[in-house]
Tab-separated table of C-alpha atoms in Angstrom:
chain	number	residue	atom	x	y	z
A	19	MET	CA	0.000	0.000	0.000
A	20	PHE	CA	1.691	3.180	-1.215
A	21	LEU	CA	0.876	6.525	0.398
A	22	THR	CA	2.237	9.193	-1.933
A	23	PRO	CA	1.609	12.790	-3.077
A	24	GLY	CA	1.730	11.774	-6.761
A	25	SER	CA	3.867	9.581	-9.019
A	26	LEU	CA	6.166	6.991	-7.456
A	27	PRO	CA	9.814	7.719	-8.354
A	28	PHE	CA	10.949	4.154	-7.611
A	29	GLU	CA	8.374	2.266	-9.682
A	30	LYS	CA	11.116	0.772	-11.876
A	31	LEU	CA	12.829	-0.615	-8.766
A	32	TRP	CA	9.570	-2.018	-7.403
A	33	ASP	CA	8.872	-3.494	-10.843
A	34	LYS	CA	12.129	-5.419	-10.593
A	35	PHE	CA	11.267	-6.453	-7.037
A	36	PHE	CA	7.761	-7.722	-7.929
A	37	TYR	CA	8.643	-9.405	-11.226
A	38	GLY	CA	7.849	-13.119	-11.283
A	39	HIS	CA	5.754	-13.091	-8.090
A	40	GLU	CA	2.492	-11.762	-9.503
A	41	ASP	CA	0.339	-14.366	-7.738
A	42	LYS	CA	1.586	-13.378	-4.275
A	43	PHE	CA	0.799	-9.676	-3.919
A	44	SER	CA	-1.544	-6.834	-4.838
A	45	VAL	CA	-0.759	-3.118	-5.033
A	46	TYR	CA	-2.816	-0.117	-3.884
A	47	VAL	CA	-1.776	3.500	-4.462
A	48	HIS	CA	-3.225	6.487	-2.569
A	49	ALA	CA	-1.988	9.660	-4.295
A	50	SER	CA	-3.164	12.705	-2.380
A	51	LYS	CA	-2.107	15.625	-4.607
A	52	GLU	CA	-1.909	14.603	-8.250
A	53	LYS	CA	-2.824	11.565	-10.332
A	54	PRO	CA	0.269	9.358	-10.684
A	55	ILE	CA	1.833	8.540	-14.034
A	56	HIS	CA	2.783	4.864	-13.895
A	57	VAL	CA	5.750	3.315	-15.713
A	58	SER	CA	5.238	-0.222	-14.371
A	59	GLY	CA	2.427	-2.601	-15.239
A	60	HIS	CA	2.361	-3.709	-11.613
A	61	PHE	CA	1.009	-0.256	-10.691
A	62	ALA	CA	-1.321	0.362	-13.639
A	63	ASN	CA	-4.991	0.707	-12.610
A	64	ARG	CA	-4.089	0.261	-8.932
A	65	ASP	CA	-4.981	3.817	-7.845
A	66	ILE	CA	-7.697	4.050	-5.196
A	67	HIS	CA	-9.987	6.953	-4.338
A	68	SER	CA	-7.867	9.441	-2.435
A	69	ASP	CA	-8.358	12.734	-0.618
A	70	GLN	CA	-5.844	15.433	0.221
A	71	VAL	CA	-3.456	14.510	3.014
A	72	ILE	CA	-2.042	17.211	5.276
A	73	TRP	CA	1.049	16.359	7.298
A	74	GLY	CA	0.385	16.139	11.018
A	75	LYS	CA	-3.392	15.995	10.700
A	76	ILE	CA	-5.866	13.120	10.999
A	77	SER	CA	-6.133	13.040	7.184
A	78	MET	CA	-2.907	11.000	7.232
A	79	VAL	CA	-4.600	8.341	9.376
A	80	ASP	CA	-7.704	8.573	7.175
A	81	ALA	CA	-5.572	7.768	4.130
A	82	GLU	CA	-4.048	4.745	5.881
A	83	ARG	CA	-7.515	3.476	6.810
A	84	ARG	CA	-8.741	4.069	3.249
A	85	LEU	CA	-5.897	1.941	1.877
A	86	LEU	CA	-6.694	-0.824	4.368
A	87	ALA	CA	-10.383	-0.684	3.433
A	88	TYR	CA	-9.609	-1.229	-0.246
A	89	ALA	CA	-7.033	-3.934	0.433
A	90	LEU	CA	-9.341	-5.833	2.810
A	91	GLN	CA	-11.898	-6.274	0.039
A	92	ASP	CA	-9.656	-8.988	-1.413
A	93	PRO	CA	-9.874	-12.043	0.901
A	94	ALA	CA	-6.529	-13.294	-0.431
A	95	ASN	CA	-4.725	-10.367	1.202
A	96	GLN	CA	-3.363	-11.600	4.531
A	97	HIS	CA	-0.638	-9.064	5.364
A	98	PHE	CA	-0.703	-5.328	4.714
A	99	VAL	CA	2.382	-3.145	4.261
A	100	LEU	CA	2.276	0.666	4.240
A	101	LEU	CA	5.046	2.347	2.228
A	102	SER	CA	5.834	5.874	1.090
A	103	ASP	CA	7.017	7.255	-2.228
A	104	SER	CA	10.570	7.442	-0.811
A	105	CYS	CA	10.716	3.776	0.322
A	106	VAL	CA	12.818	1.057	-1.316
A	107	PRO	CA	13.048	-2.703	-0.660
A	108	LEU	CA	16.146	-3.992	1.148
A	109	HIS	CA	15.743	-7.675	0.252
A	110	ASN	CA	14.362	-9.767	-2.585
A	111	PHE	CA	10.666	-10.588	-2.783
A	112	ASP	CA	10.897	-14.135	-1.421
A	113	TYR	CA	12.817	-13.046	1.688
A	114	ILE	CA	10.298	-10.299	2.517
A	115	TYR	CA	7.282	-12.499	1.723
A	116	ASN	CA	8.486	-15.286	4.017
A	117	TYR	CA	9.460	-12.843	6.782
A	118	LEU	CA	5.943	-11.356	6.857
A	119	MET	CA	3.785	-14.387	6.124
A	120	HIS	CA	5.464	-16.727	8.608
A	121	THR	CA	5.106	-14.676	11.741
A	122	ASN	CA	2.037	-14.122	13.910
A	123	ILE	CA	2.678	-10.490	14.813
A	124	SER	CA	2.206	-7.122	13.172
A	125	PHE	CA	5.146	-4.747	12.865
A	126	VAL	CA	3.848	-1.546	14.428
A	127	ASP	CA	6.366	0.867	15.910
A	128	CYS	CA	5.524	1.651	19.532
A	129	PHE	CA	7.491	3.140	22.427
A	130	GLN	CA	6.959	5.346	25.462
A	131	ASP	CA	8.411	8.844	25.204
A	132	PRO	CA	7.976	10.956	28.368
A	133	GLY	CA	9.272	14.054	26.543
A	134	PRO	CA	7.524	16.966	24.798
A	135	HIS	CA	7.251	15.096	21.466
A	136	GLY	CA	5.744	12.059	23.206
A	137	ASN	CA	3.576	12.253	26.333
A	138	GLY	CA	3.840	16.054	26.149
A	139	ARG	CA	1.362	15.847	23.273
A	140	TYR	CA	-1.248	13.982	25.298
A	141	SER	CA	-4.562	15.705	26.045
A	142	GLU	CA	-6.712	14.824	29.073
A	143	HIS	CA	-9.730	15.161	26.770
A	144	MET	CA	-8.824	11.606	25.700
A	145	LEU	CA	-9.924	10.287	29.091
A	146	PRO	CA	-11.318	7.908	30.180
A	147	GLU	CA	-10.587	5.666	27.173
A	148	ILE	CA	-6.947	6.721	26.796
A	149	GLU	CA	-4.845	7.380	29.891
A	150	LYS	CA	-1.546	9.233	29.729
A	151	LYS	CA	0.327	6.112	30.844
A	152	ASP	CA	-0.932	4.300	27.722
A	153	PHE	CA	-0.067	7.072	25.248
A	154	ARG	CA	2.575	5.812	22.817
A	155	LYS	CA	4.612	7.037	19.872
A	156	GLY	CA	5.963	5.395	16.720
A	157	ALA	CA	6.642	5.762	13.016
A	158	GLN	CA	3.530	5.440	10.830
A	159	TRP	CA	5.065	2.916	8.402
A	160	PHE	CA	3.533	-0.353	9.546
A	161	SER	CA	2.919	-3.862	8.341
A	162	MET	CA	0.015	-5.747	9.865
A	163	LYS	CA	-1.821	-9.025	9.804
A	164	ARG	CA	-5.339	-9.224	8.425
A	165	GLN	CA	-6.971	-9.559	11.849
A	166	HIS	CA	-5.285	-6.316	12.948
A	167	ALA	CA	-6.270	-4.495	9.756
A	168	VAL	CA	-9.890	-5.495	10.472
A	169	ILE	CA	-9.908	-4.095	14.017
A	170	VAL	CA	-8.200	-0.858	12.911
A	171	LEU	CA	-10.951	-0.335	10.372
A	172	ALA	CA	-13.646	-1.225	12.907
A	173	ASP	CA	-12.322	1.214	15.511
A	174	TYR	CA	-14.228	4.413	16.037
A	175	LEU	CA	-13.784	4.942	19.774
A	176	TYR	CA	-10.009	5.521	19.853
A	177	TYR	CA	-9.888	7.012	16.350
A	178	SER	CA	-12.422	9.704	17.325
A	179	LYS	CA	-10.299	10.718	20.328
A	180	PHE	CA	-7.278	11.269	18.096
A	181	ARG	CA	-9.362	13.016	15.438
A	182	ASP	CA	-10.676	15.507	17.999
A	183	TYR	CA	-7.747	15.923	20.402
A	184	CYS	CA	-4.508	15.161	18.553
A	185	LYS	CA	-3.729	17.865	16.027
A	186	PRO	CA	-1.222	20.671	15.475
A	187	GLY	CA	-1.778	23.704	17.677
A	188	LEU	CA	-4.344	22.159	20.028
A	189	GLU	CA	-3.843	23.487	23.601
A	190	GLY	CA	-0.476	24.891	22.527
A	191	ARG	CA	0.828	21.447	21.539
A	192	ASN	CA	1.618	19.950	18.166
A	193	CYS	CA	0.157	16.476	18.365
A	194	ILE	CA	0.820	14.461	15.184
A	195	ALA	CA	-1.973	11.885	14.853
A	196	ASP	CA	-0.175	9.410	12.589
A	197	GLU	CA	2.721	9.154	15.079
A	198	HIS	CA	0.455	8.233	17.992
A	199	TYR	CA	-2.859	6.674	16.937
A	200	LEU	CA	-1.783	3.156	15.936
A	201	PRO	CA	0.959	2.775	18.598
A	202	THR	CA	-1.490	3.810	21.322
A	203	PHE	CA	-4.360	1.759	19.871
A	204	PHE	CA	-2.341	-1.462	19.741
A	205	HIS	CA	-0.689	-0.857	23.113
A	206	ILE	CA	-4.189	-0.803	24.597
A	207	VAL	CA	-5.991	-3.517	22.600
A	208	ASP	CA	-3.251	-6.055	21.752
A	209	PRO	CA	0.205	-5.141	23.100
A	210	GLY	CA	1.506	-8.691	22.672
A	211	GLY	CA	0.421	-8.782	19.039
A	212	ILE	CA	2.874	-6.161	17.773
A	213	ALA	CA	6.644	-6.129	17.448
A	214	ASN	CA	7.107	-2.547	18.756
A	215	TRP	CA	9.312	-1.626	15.809
A	216	SER	CA	8.758	-0.765	12.168
A	217	ILE	CA	10.248	-2.917	9.402
A	218	THR	CA	10.968	0.306	7.479
A	219	HIS	CA	14.315	1.842	8.392
A	220	VAL	CA	14.794	5.574	8.732
A	221	ASP	CA	17.826	7.422	10.108
A	222	TRP	CA	17.020	10.054	12.751
A	223	SER	CA	20.622	10.291	13.985
A	224	GLU	CA	21.003	13.889	12.780
A	225	ARG	CA	18.326	14.888	15.353
A	226	LYS	CA	16.593	17.223	12.919
A	227	TRP	CA	12.895	17.773	12.201
A	228	HIS	CA	13.216	15.470	9.182
A	229	PRO	CA	15.220	12.227	8.941
A	230	LYS	CA	18.375	11.762	6.886
A	231	SER	CA	17.696	11.590	3.151
A	232	TYR	CA	19.877	9.684	0.688
A	233	LYS	CA	21.022	11.199	-2.600
A	234	ALA	CA	22.542	9.369	-5.562
A	235	ARG	CA	26.085	9.810	-4.259
A	236	ASP	CA	25.138	8.171	-0.941
A	237	ILE	CA	23.978	4.891	-2.528
A	238	THR	CA	26.674	2.289	-2.007
A	239	GLU	CA	26.619	-1.403	-1.287
A	240	GLU	CA	28.219	-0.614	2.073
A	241	LEU	CA	25.341	1.711	3.065
A	242	LEU	CA	22.722	-0.883	2.137
A	243	LYS	CA	24.591	-3.715	3.869
A	244	ASN	CA	24.905	-1.593	7.010
A	245	ILE	CA	21.139	-0.978	7.082
A	246	THR	CA	20.252	-4.618	6.405
A	247	SER	CA	22.570	-5.838	9.185
A	248	ILE	CA	20.886	-3.831	11.979
A	249	ASP	CA	19.273	-6.267	14.440
A	250	GLU	CA	18.375	-3.899	17.295
A	251	SER	CA	15.512	-1.427	17.473
A	252	VAL	CA	16.603	1.950	18.884
A	253	HIS	CA	14.399	4.810	20.110
A	254	VAL	CA	15.491	8.044	21.799
A	255	THR	CA	13.200	10.012	24.106
A	256	SER	CA	12.564	13.703	23.449
A	257	ASP	CA	13.093	14.885	27.033
A	258	GLU	CA	16.317	16.307	28.490
A	259	LYS	CA	17.598	12.821	29.354
A	260	LYS	CA	17.572	11.753	25.676
A	261	GLU	CA	17.245	8.203	26.979
A	262	VAL	CA	18.162	5.542	24.437
A	263	GLN	CA	15.806	2.546	24.405
A	264	ARG	CA	17.161	-0.585	22.719
A	265	TRP	CA	15.660	-3.989	22.220
A	266	PRO	CA	16.548	-6.905	19.948
A	267	CYS	CA	14.453	-7.444	16.822
A	268	LEU	CA	12.924	-10.840	17.459
A	269	TRP	CA	11.331	-12.835	14.635
A	270	ASN	CA	9.475	-15.846	16.075
A	271	GLY	CA	11.735	-15.611	19.134
A	272	GLU	CA	14.988	-15.476	17.169
A	273	GLN	CA	17.049	-12.290	16.773
A	274	ARG	CA	16.999	-11.274	13.108
A	275	PRO	CA	17.775	-8.121	11.100
A	276	CYS	CA	14.995	-5.595	11.690
A	277	TYR	CA	14.423	-3.963	8.341
A	278	LEU	CA	12.802	-5.045	5.084
A	279	PHE	CA	12.454	-1.557	3.592
A	280	ALA	CA	14.164	1.811	3.998
A	281	ARG	CA	13.490	5.514	3.437
A	282	LYS	CA	14.045	8.402	2.635
A	283	PHE	CA	15.616	8.190	-0.795
A	284	TYR	CA	15.709	11.029	-3.309
A	285	PRO	CA	14.395	10.173	-6.804
A	286	GLU	CA	17.907	10.761	-8.189
A	287	ALA	CA	19.032	7.581	-6.363
A	288	LEU	CA	16.982	5.331	-8.677
A	289	ASP	CA	19.689	4.380	-11.204
A	290	ASN	CA	22.231	3.523	-8.502
A	291	LEU	CA	19.670	1.419	-6.638
A	292	LEU	CA	18.688	-0.424	-9.827
A	293	HIS	CA	22.355	-1.097	-10.534
A	294	LEU	CA	22.986	-2.469	-7.035
A	295	PHE	CA	19.622	-4.214	-6.523
A	296	SER	CA	20.705	-7.770	-7.386
A	297	ASN	CA	23.782	-7.454	-5.156
A	298	TYR	CA	22.321	-5.914	-2.020
A	299	THR	CA	19.085	-7.935	-2.014
A	300	ALA	CA	21.034	-11.183	-2.207
A	301	ILE	CA	22.532	-10.575	1.257
């Protein structure tokens, strides 16, 4: 499921990734600003009805739910992966397919941040359903089992709390709904059913408002091998302590590399990624 403003700059890479596995996946594209121009047959006629998405607002969550609603209509779909226009695969199709289909959990990022960008965004208007101690944070890029996709779509109680009380500027706080809704929802309804990390890698080490982005010159086999070898999930709190939380990425109880996808890549990186694809996905 691709959440994108318009065309997907890495369609040619995804085309290479999907080729030969057509009976094992389906694609859905939610383009919120302009109708995408597709260069791959795997993406042709896969656009769904989409509305404008505004960063930080509940419309981001609405778009995720809309994608799930379309994807759930096909009973063959058993695992749902949300990706952005700047995401690329880190492994070949078979590796990713087996990783997702042969585990019983959903990969939803979820951690407790006592700082201003975590619990500092909580509003007491969310009581009694959501207590501050249960408020969680995480990246929006999830993958989830069918049973979890169903309960996300069925939820109105928790969703309505985030729609009404988690938005930029409310009570002097900038609450970002897509960073908190699913982590908090799953922490409350099925904490043991999620992995607490996202299978999509992003580098926040520069401690800026936006994560590190990779240009063409950054794309090397060494970079991609380094990302694919990471087997620990790391979160840093936003308070003065800047506490580092680490836990091993466990796949069916066994420590494995965490990431199947990565972002954010500039469109100019496409040719280098295509050139290296067979090498780095064979790791």
